[in-house]
Amino acid sequence: MTIEERQQEIIEEFTDVEDWMDRYGMIIDMGNSLPPIAEQLKTPSNLIEGCQSRVWLDARLTPEGTVHYTADSDAIIVKGIISMLVDVLNDHTPDEILNANLHFIDDIGLAENLSPTRSNGLTAMLKQMKMYALAFKTRAQS
């Protein structure tokens, strides 16, 4: 499934749910379905700077040339947010990740319904995911 197709699925899932308390419930459910990150990856080097909550993100380049992310957070809403980002970007090439227009965040109204600190955290999560993709792309070119 392409990044765009997965974004459209998420947008459709949220379309019929107008109440933001229900939407937060959906985000929490997504976080609960996030595969657990290995405990040995919960290191300071995998913590995302700029998040009020603790968010760990690890990325590996697969033999197929795609980026595989694993993540976790100690906050339920934030875990749901990182889960959505992982779901959309996981197992795509560095170029696909770097060129992705992640419009679903605005389309479902997520950014406007987060506190300023969570919004900053969302930006930091996206930035770190793209930094991993850029690092893998750069390494492959050298």
Tab-separated table of N, CA and C in Angstrom:
chain	number	residue	atom	x	y	z
A	1	MET	N	0.851	-1.180	0.000
A	1	MET	CA	0.000	0.000	0.000
A	1	MET	C	0.895	1.240	0.000
A	2	THR	N	0.550	2.214	-0.810
A	2	THR	CA	1.355	3.435	-0.872
A	2	THR	C	1.077	4.320	0.350
A	3	ILE	N	1.944	5.289	0.548
A	3	ILE	CA	1.751	6.255	1.632
A	3	ILE	C	0.427	6.991	1.438
A	4	GLU	N	0.149	7.386	0.214
A	4	GLU	CA	-1.091	8.107	-0.071
A	4	GLU	C	-2.313	7.242	0.205
A	5	GLU	N	-2.270	5.980	-0.200
A	5	GLU	CA	-3.411	5.086	0.039
A	5	GLU	C	-3.655	4.902	1.533
A	6	ARG	N	-2.592	4.764	2.305
A	6	ARG	CA	-2.761	4.588	3.756
A	6	ARG	C	-3.308	5.857	4.386
A	7	GLN	N	-2.855	7.020	3.917
A	7	GLN	CA	-3.404	8.275	4.430
A	7	GLN	C	-4.898	8.364	4.166
A	8	GLN	N	-5.304	7.973	2.963
A	8	GLN	CA	-6.727	8.019	2.611
A	8	GLN	C	-7.541	7.092	3.506
A	9	GLU	N	-6.994	5.923	3.837
A	9	GLU	CA	-7.694	5.015	4.750
A	9	GLU	C	-7.889	5.660	6.120
A	10	ILE	N	-6.864	6.298	6.629
A	10	ILE	CA	-6.973	6.951	7.941
A	10	ILE	C	-8.004	8.072	7.883
A	11	ILE	N	-7.965	8.867	6.828
A	11	ILE	CA	-8.938	9.961	6.673
A	11	ILE	C	-10.353	9.399	6.665
A	12	GLU	N	-10.569	8.312	5.941
A	12	GLU	CA	-11.900	7.694	5.889
A	12	GLU	C	-12.320	7.168	7.260
A	13	GLU	N	-11.379	6.578	8.008
A	13	GLU	CA	-11.699	6.082	9.346
A	13	GLU	C	-12.185	7.204	10.257
A	14	PHE	N	-11.610	8.386	10.106
A	14	PHE	CA	-11.952	9.511	10.975
A	14	PHE	C	-13.135	10.326	10.475
A	15	THR	N	-13.506	10.172	9.204
A	15	THR	CA	-14.553	10.998	8.603
A	15	THR	C	-15.890	10.889	9.329
A	16	ASP	N	-16.272	9.692	9.701
A	16	ASP	CA	-17.590	9.497	10.305
A	16	ASP	C	-17.622	9.809	11.801
A	17	VAL	N	-16.493	10.143	12.380
A	17	VAL	CA	-16.410	10.415	13.813
A	17	VAL	C	-16.135	11.902	13.992
A	18	GLU	N	-17.147	12.638	14.452
A	18	GLU	CA	-16.993	14.083	14.557
A	18	GLU	C	-16.542	14.537	15.931
A	19	ASP	N	-16.914	13.807	16.969
A	19	ASP	CA	-16.571	14.203	18.328
A	19	ASP	C	-15.100	13.910	18.601
A	20	TRP	N	-14.369	14.917	19.091
A	20	TRP	CA	-12.938	14.730	19.300
A	20	TRP	C	-12.627	13.804	20.461
A	21	MET	N	-13.506	13.639	21.393
A	21	MET	CA	-13.258	12.644	22.446
A	21	MET	C	-13.263	11.240	21.838
A	22	ASP	N	-14.172	11.003	20.899
A	22	ASP	CA	-14.211	9.714	20.204
A	22	ASP	C	-12.983	9.536	19.313
A	23	ARG	N	-12.555	10.630	18.680
A	23	ARG	CA	-11.353	10.560	17.839
A	23	ARG	C	-10.118	10.261	18.692
A	24	TYR	N	-10.040	10.875	19.861
A	24	TYR	CA	-8.916	10.564	20.763
A	24	TYR	C	-8.951	9.084	21.143
A	25	GLY	N	-10.157	8.555	21.339
A	25	GLY	CA	-10.298	7.128	21.623
A	25	GLY	C	-9.756	6.275	20.490
A	26	MET	N	-10.015	6.696	19.256
A	26	MET	CA	-9.487	5.975	18.094
A	26	MET	C	-7.957	6.035	18.070
A	27	ILE	N	-7.420	7.204	18.385
A	27	ILE	CA	-5.964	7.371	18.398
A	27	ILE	C	-5.348	6.492	19.480
A	28	ILE	N	-5.983	6.435	20.646
A	28	ILE	CA	-5.490	5.576	21.733
A	28	ILE	C	-5.528	4.113	21.298
A	29	ASP	N	-6.608	3.704	20.633
A	29	ASP	CA	-6.706	2.322	20.133
A	29	ASP	C	-5.581	2.012	19.150
A	30	MET	N	-5.256	2.986	18.289
A	30	MET	CA	-4.149	2.792	17.344
A	30	MET	C	-2.837	2.601	18.099
A	31	GLY	N	-2.650	3.370	19.154
A	31	GLY	CA	-1.447	3.227	19.968
A	31	GLY	C	-1.375	1.875	20.636
A	32	ASN	N	-2.526	1.382	21.079
A	32	ASN	CA	-2.552	0.068	21.722
A	32	ASN	C	-2.222	-1.063	20.748
A	33	SER	N	-2.414	-0.825	19.461
A	33	SER	CA	-2.107	-1.855	18.468
A	33	SER	C	-0.673	-1.743	17.934
A	34	LEU	N	0.068	-0.751	18.394
A	34	LEU	CA	1.455	-0.577	17.955
A	34	LEU	C	2.298	-1.730	18.469
A	35	PRO	N	2.986	-2.437	17.569
A	35	PRO	CA	3.854	-3.526	18.045
A	35	PRO	C	4.886	-2.976	19.028
A	36	PRO	N	5.174	-3.710	20.099
A	36	PRO	CA	6.094	-3.180	21.101
A	36	PRO	C	7.516	-3.056	20.557
A	37	ILE	N	8.198	-2.033	21.028
A	37	ILE	CA	9.604	-1.833	20.686
A	37	ILE	C	10.422	-2.676	21.668
A	38	ALA	N	11.514	-3.218	21.205
A	38	ALA	CA	12.375	-4.015	22.079
A	38	ALA	C	12.913	-3.133	23.207
A	39	GLU	N	12.931	-3.671	24.406
A	39	GLU	CA	13.381	-2.897	25.575
A	39	GLU	C	14.788	-2.340	25.384
A	40	GLN	N	15.667	-3.090	24.714
A	40	GLN	CA	17.036	-2.610	24.530
A	40	GLN	C	17.115	-1.409	23.592
A	41	LEU	N	16.007	-1.098	22.888
A	41	LEU	CA	15.970	0.081	22.022
A	41	LEU	C	15.449	1.324	22.744
A	42	LYS	N	15.010	1.152	23.970
A	42	LYS	CA	14.541	2.303	24.756
A	42	LYS	C	15.755	2.968	25.416
A	43	THR	N	16.559	3.569	24.555
A	43	THR	CA	17.796	4.208	24.994
A	43	THR	C	17.695	5.718	24.816
A	44	PRO	N	18.554	6.469	25.493
A	44	PRO	CA	18.559	7.925	25.302
A	44	PRO	C	18.777	8.331	23.836
A	45	SER	N	19.564	7.556	23.095
A	45	SER	CA	19.813	7.921	21.697
A	45	SER	C	18.570	7.740	20.820
A	46	ASN	N	17.612	6.948	21.259
A	46	ASN	CA	16.375	6.758	20.498
A	46	ASN	C	15.227	7.631	20.990
A	47	LEU	N	15.468	8.424	22.036
A	47	LEU	CA	14.442	9.359	22.499
A	47	LEU	C	14.358	10.532	21.535
A	48	ILE	N	13.152	10.958	21.234
A	48	ILE	CA	12.956	12.093	20.330
A	48	ILE	C	13.029	13.383	21.130
A	49	GLU	N	13.933	14.253	20.728
A	49	GLU	CA	14.053	15.570	21.354
A	49	GLU	C	12.867	16.429	20.945
A	50	GLY	N	12.341	17.198	21.871
A	50	GLY	CA	11.249	18.101	21.547
A	50	GLY	C	9.883	17.571	21.936
A	51	CYS	N	9.837	16.374	22.464
A	51	CYS	CA	8.570	15.809	22.927
A	51	CYS	C	8.498	15.945	24.440
A	52	GLN	N	7.355	16.388	24.927
A	52	GLN	CA	7.154	16.480	26.369
A	52	GLN	C	7.109	15.083	26.986
A	53	SER	N	6.459	14.164	26.306
A	53	SER	CA	6.412	12.765	26.735
A	53	SER	C	7.673	12.080	26.223
A	54	ARG	N	7.909	10.909	26.759
A	54	ARG	CA	9.042	10.140	26.245
A	54	ARG	C	8.566	9.328	25.050
A	55	VAL	N	9.266	9.503	23.934
A	55	VAL	CA	8.960	8.784	22.694
A	55	VAL	C	10.268	8.201	22.181
A	56	TRP	N	10.260	6.888	22.006
A	56	TRP	CA	11.415	6.203	21.447
A	56	TRP	C	11.107	5.833	20.018
A	57	LEU	N	12.082	6.060	19.132
A	57	LEU	CA	11.918	5.725	17.724
A	57	LEU	C	13.214	5.091	17.235
A	58	ASP	N	13.063	3.935	16.616
A	58	ASP	CA	14.201	3.252	16.008
A	58	ASP	C	13.855	3.004	14.553
A	59	ALA	N	14.865	3.071	13.711
A	59	ALA	CA	14.655	2.806	12.283
A	59	ALA	C	15.777	1.923	11.774
A	60	ARG	N	15.398	1.002	10.926
A	60	ARG	CA	16.360	0.084	10.296
A	60	ARG	C	16.085	0.061	8.799
A	61	LEU	N	17.155	-0.027	8.025
A	61	LEU	CA	17.000	-0.198	6.590
A	61	LEU	C	16.917	-1.697	6.314
A	62	THR	N	15.851	-2.108	5.658
A	62	THR	CA	15.647	-3.531	5.371
A	62	THR	C	16.490	-3.938	4.160
A	63	PRO	N	16.689	-5.226	3.968
A	63	PRO	CA	17.408	-5.685	2.772
A	63	PRO	C	16.726	-5.254	1.465
A	64	GLU	N	15.426	-4.997	1.530
A	64	GLU	CA	14.684	-4.546	0.344
A	64	GLU	C	14.873	-3.057	0.078
A	65	GLY	N	15.572	-2.359	0.970
A	65	GLY	CA	15.809	-0.935	0.785
A	65	GLY	C	14.706	-0.047	1.329
A	66	THR	N	13.876	-0.583	2.201
A	66	THR	CA	12.828	0.223	2.825
A	66	THR	C	13.187	0.487	4.284
A	67	VAL	N	12.568	1.496	4.846
A	67	VAL	CA	12.818	1.870	6.236
A	67	VAL	C	11.752	1.223	7.108
A	68	HIS	N	12.210	0.496	8.131
A	68	HIS	CA	11.276	-0.116	9.072
A	68	HIS	C	11.439	0.574	10.424
A	69	TYR	N	10.341	1.183	10.884
A	69	TYR	CA	10.331	1.910	12.160
A	69	TYR	C	9.705	1.059	13.252
A	70	THR	N	10.227	1.203	14.454
A	70	THR	CA	9.555	0.724	15.656
A	70	THR	C	9.553	1.891	16.629
A	71	ALA	N	8.507	1.966	17.437
A	71	ALA	CA	8.365	3.126	18.317
A	71	ALA	C	7.543	2.769	19.543
A	72	ASP	N	7.633	3.641	20.536
A	72	ASP	CA	6.826	3.511	21.739
A	72	ASP	C	6.798	4.865	22.435
A	73	SER	N	5.845	5.036	23.314
A	73	SER	CA	5.759	6.245	24.132
A	73	SER	C	5.160	5.884	25.474
A	74	ASP	N	5.460	6.715	26.461
A	74	ASP	CA	4.899	6.497	27.792
A	74	ASP	C	3.583	7.253	27.986
A	75	ALA	N	3.094	7.918	26.934
A	75	ALA	CA	1.824	8.650	26.993
A	75	ALA	C	0.866	8.064	25.953
A	76	ILE	N	-0.368	7.788	26.360
A	76	ILE	CA	-1.281	7.045	25.483
A	76	ILE	C	-1.658	7.783	24.199
A	77	ILE	N	-1.899	9.081	24.273
A	77	ILE	CA	-2.241	9.838	23.051
A	77	ILE	C	-1.024	9.908	22.132
A	78	VAL	N	0.125	10.192	22.705
A	78	VAL	CA	1.349	10.307	21.914
A	78	VAL	C	1.692	8.964	21.272
A	79	LYS	N	1.481	7.883	21.996
A	79	LYS	CA	1.716	6.548	21.439
A	79	LYS	C	0.799	6.327	20.228
A	80	GLY	N	-0.425	6.802	20.304
A	80	GLY	CA	-1.340	6.703	19.167
A	80	GLY	C	-0.885	7.528	17.986
A	81	ILE	N	-0.345	8.712	18.263
A	81	ILE	CA	0.131	9.579	17.181
A	81	ILE	C	1.334	8.944	16.486
A	82	ILE	N	2.306	8.472	17.260
A	82	ILE	CA	3.484	7.849	16.640
A	82	ILE	C	3.065	6.572	15.922
A	83	SER	N	2.059	5.890	16.443
A	83	SER	CA	1.548	4.687	15.779
A	83	SER	C	1.010	5.024	14.387
A	84	MET	N	0.272	6.122	14.270
A	84	MET	CA	-0.255	6.530	12.961
A	84	MET	C	0.886	6.861	12.004
A	85	LEU	N	1.886	7.585	12.496
A	85	LEU	CA	3.014	7.948	11.639
A	85	LEU	C	3.773	6.702	11.176
A	86	VAL	N	4.008	5.776	12.092
A	86	VAL	CA	4.678	4.526	11.731
A	86	VAL	C	3.837	3.774	10.700
A	87	ASP	N	2.541	3.712	10.937
A	87	ASP	CA	1.635	2.997	10.045
A	87	ASP	C	1.704	3.552	8.616
A	88	VAL	N	1.776	4.865	8.499
A	88	VAL	CA	1.785	5.501	7.176
A	88	VAL	C	3.153	5.370	6.496
A	89	LEU	N	4.233	5.541	7.248
A	89	LEU	CA	5.565	5.616	6.637
A	89	LEU	C	6.341	4.300	6.628
A	90	ASN	N	5.927	3.341	7.430
A	90	ASN	CA	6.692	2.112	7.596
A	90	ASN	C	6.839	1.332	6.298
A	91	ASP	N	8.051	0.805	6.123
A	91	ASP	CA	8.354	-0.091	5.008
A	91	ASP	C	8.215	0.563	3.640
A	92	HIS	N	8.568	1.839	3.583
A	92	HIS	CA	8.674	2.570	2.318
A	92	HIS	C	10.125	2.975	2.123
A	93	THR	N	10.475	3.330	0.907
A	93	THR	CA	11.852	3.708	0.620
A	93	THR	C	12.157	5.074	1.233
A	94	PRO	N	13.441	5.356	1.460
A	94	PRO	CA	13.788	6.687	1.962
A	94	PRO	C	13.240	7.810	1.081
A	95	ASP	N	13.321	7.656	-0.245
A	95	ASP	CA	12.790	8.693	-1.132
A	95	ASP	C	11.287	8.885	-0.958
A	96	GLU	N	10.549	7.779	-0.852
A	96	GLU	CA	9.097	7.893	-0.655
A	96	GLU	C	8.789	8.637	0.644
A	97	ILE	N	9.532	8.341	1.686
A	97	ILE	CA	9.316	8.993	2.981
A	97	ILE	C	9.667	10.471	2.895
A	98	LEU	N	10.809	10.776	2.293
A	98	LEU	CA	11.246	12.169	2.197
A	98	LEU	C	10.317	13.011	1.328
A	99	ASN	N	9.714	12.397	0.327
A	99	ASN	CA	8.838	13.136	-0.596
A	99	ASN	C	7.366	13.108	-0.190
A	100	ALA	N	7.049	12.424	0.894
A	100	ALA	CA	5.647	12.284	1.302
A	100	ALA	C	5.069	13.607	1.787
A	101	ASN	N	3.879	13.897	1.312
A	101	ASN	CA	3.097	15.021	1.816
A	101	ASN	C	2.097	14.425	2.804
A	102	LEU	N	2.398	14.543	4.085
A	102	LEU	CA	1.554	13.911	5.100
A	102	LEU	C	0.368	14.825	5.444
A	103	HIS	N	-0.549	14.914	4.514
A	103	HIS	CA	-1.712	15.789	4.645
A	103	HIS	C	-2.775	15.229	5.580
A	104	PHE	N	-2.727	13.932	5.884
A	104	PHE	CA	-3.769	13.346	6.728
A	104	PHE	C	-3.822	14.016	8.098
A	105	ILE	N	-2.695	14.498	8.575
A	105	ILE	CA	-2.632	15.157	9.889
A	105	ILE	C	-3.559	16.361	9.915
A	106	ASP	N	-3.505	17.174	8.873
A	106	ASP	CA	-4.393	18.335	8.783
A	106	ASP	C	-5.803	17.922	8.375
A	107	ASP	N	-5.893	16.950	7.472
A	107	ASP	CA	-7.205	16.545	6.959
A	107	ASP	C	-8.119	15.994	8.051
A	108	ILE	N	-7.550	15.296	9.044
A	108	ILE	CA	-8.399	14.782	10.125
A	108	ILE	C	-8.508	15.781	11.285
A	109	GLY	N	-7.809	16.909	11.177
A	109	GLY	CA	-7.886	17.937	12.212
A	109	GLY	C	-7.014	17.655	13.423
A	110	LEU	N	-6.053	16.756	13.269
A	110	LEU	CA	-5.227	16.378	14.411
A	110	LEU	C	-4.401	17.548	14.930
A	111	ALA	N	-3.687	18.211	14.046
A	111	ALA	CA	-2.782	19.282	14.476
A	111	ALA	C	-3.527	20.371	15.249
A	112	GLU	N	-4.713	20.722	14.798
A	112	GLU	CA	-5.452	21.811	15.441
A	112	GLU	C	-6.113	21.392	16.754
A	113	ASN	N	-6.148	20.089	17.024
A	113	ASN	CA	-6.761	19.607	18.261
A	113	ASN	C	-5.740	19.076	19.268
A	114	LEU	N	-4.480	19.418	19.062
A	114	LEU	CA	-3.434	19.055	20.006
A	114	LEU	C	-3.008	20.288	20.791
A	115	SER	N	-2.555	20.060	22.003
A	115	SER	CA	-1.989	21.157	22.775
A	115	SER	C	-0.706	21.608	22.073
A	116	PRO	N	-0.245	22.824	22.352
A	116	PRO	CA	1.000	23.291	21.713
A	116	PRO	C	2.189	22.353	21.967
A	117	THR	N	2.290	21.791	23.164
A	117	THR	CA	3.423	20.897	23.433
A	117	THR	C	3.297	19.597	22.648
A	118	ARG	N	2.090	19.066	22.515
A	118	ARG	CA	1.910	17.844	21.711
A	118	ARG	C	2.110	18.139	20.231
A	119	SER	N	1.700	19.311	19.796
A	119	SER	CA	1.910	19.702	18.406
A	119	SER	C	3.406	19.801	18.105
A	120	ASN	N	4.169	20.367	19.045
A	120	ASN	CA	5.624	20.420	18.885
A	120	ASN	C	6.197	19.007	18.840
A	121	GLY	N	5.665	18.133	19.666
A	121	GLY	CA	6.114	16.743	19.679
A	121	GLY	C	5.836	16.046	18.362
A	122	LEU	N	4.657	16.291	17.787
A	122	LEU	CA	4.311	15.720	16.480
A	122	LEU	C	5.321	16.168	15.431
A	123	THR	N	5.647	17.446	15.435
A	123	THR	CA	6.639	17.972	14.497
A	123	THR	C	7.986	17.294	14.709
A	124	ALA	N	8.375	17.109	15.968
A	124	ALA	CA	9.655	16.461	16.275
A	124	ALA	C	9.666	15.002	15.812
A	125	MET	N	8.541	14.299	15.972
A	125	MET	CA	8.455	12.909	15.528
A	125	MET	C	8.620	12.818	14.010
A	126	LEU	N	7.900	13.661	13.291
A	126	LEU	CA	8.001	13.666	11.829
A	126	LEU	C	9.420	14.002	11.384
A	127	LYS	N	10.001	14.987	12.031
A	127	LYS	CA	11.361	15.396	11.679
A	127	LYS	C	12.336	14.239	11.877
A	128	GLN	N	12.225	13.520	12.992
A	128	GLN	CA	13.141	12.419	13.263
A	128	GLN	C	12.948	11.276	12.266
A	129	MET	N	11.706	10.997	11.901
A	129	MET	CA	11.445	9.931	10.928
A	129	MET	C	12.066	10.286	9.577
A	130	LYS	N	11.944	11.533	9.182
A	130	LYS	CA	12.528	11.971	7.912
A	130	LYS	C	14.050	12.021	8.003
A	131	MET	N	14.597	12.350	9.167
A	131	MET	CA	16.053	12.364	9.341
A	131	MET	C	16.620	10.955	9.175
A	132	TYR	N	15.942	9.963	9.724
A	132	TYR	CA	16.381	8.578	9.517
A	132	TYR	C	16.374	8.250	8.025
A	133	ALA	N	15.302	8.602	7.329
A	133	ALA	CA	15.202	8.310	5.893
A	133	ALA	C	16.334	9.005	5.133
A	134	LEU	N	16.613	10.257	5.489
A	134	LEU	CA	17.690	11.003	4.827
A	134	LEU	C	19.045	10.350	5.101
A	135	ALA	N	19.263	9.914	6.322
A	135	ALA	CA	20.529	9.249	6.668
A	135	ALA	C	20.705	7.965	5.856
A	136	PHE	N	19.638	7.179	5.725
A	136	PHE	CA	19.723	5.944	4.948
A	136	PHE	C	19.959	6.254	3.468
A	137	LYS	N	19.320	7.269	2.948
A	137	LYS	CA	19.501	7.650	1.544
A	137	LYS	C	20.940	8.106	1.317
A	138	THR	N	21.439	8.933	2.204
A	138	THR	CA	22.797	9.452	2.073
A	138	THR	C	23.815	8.329	2.150
A	139	ARG	N	23.621	7.416	3.081
A	139	ARG	CA	24.530	6.276	3.235
A	139	ARG	C	24.530	5.409	1.967
A	140	ALA	N	23.357	5.222	1.378
A	140	ALA	CA	23.260	4.399	0.170
A	140	ALA	C	23.961	5.054	-1.025
A	141	GLN	N	23.987	6.379	-1.026
A	141	GLN	CA	24.607	7.101	-2.151
A	141	GLN	C	26.125	7.174	-2.041
A	142	SER	N	26.653	6.928	-0.851
A	142	SER	CA	28.113	7.053	-0.692
A	142	SER	C	28.828	5.721	-0.759
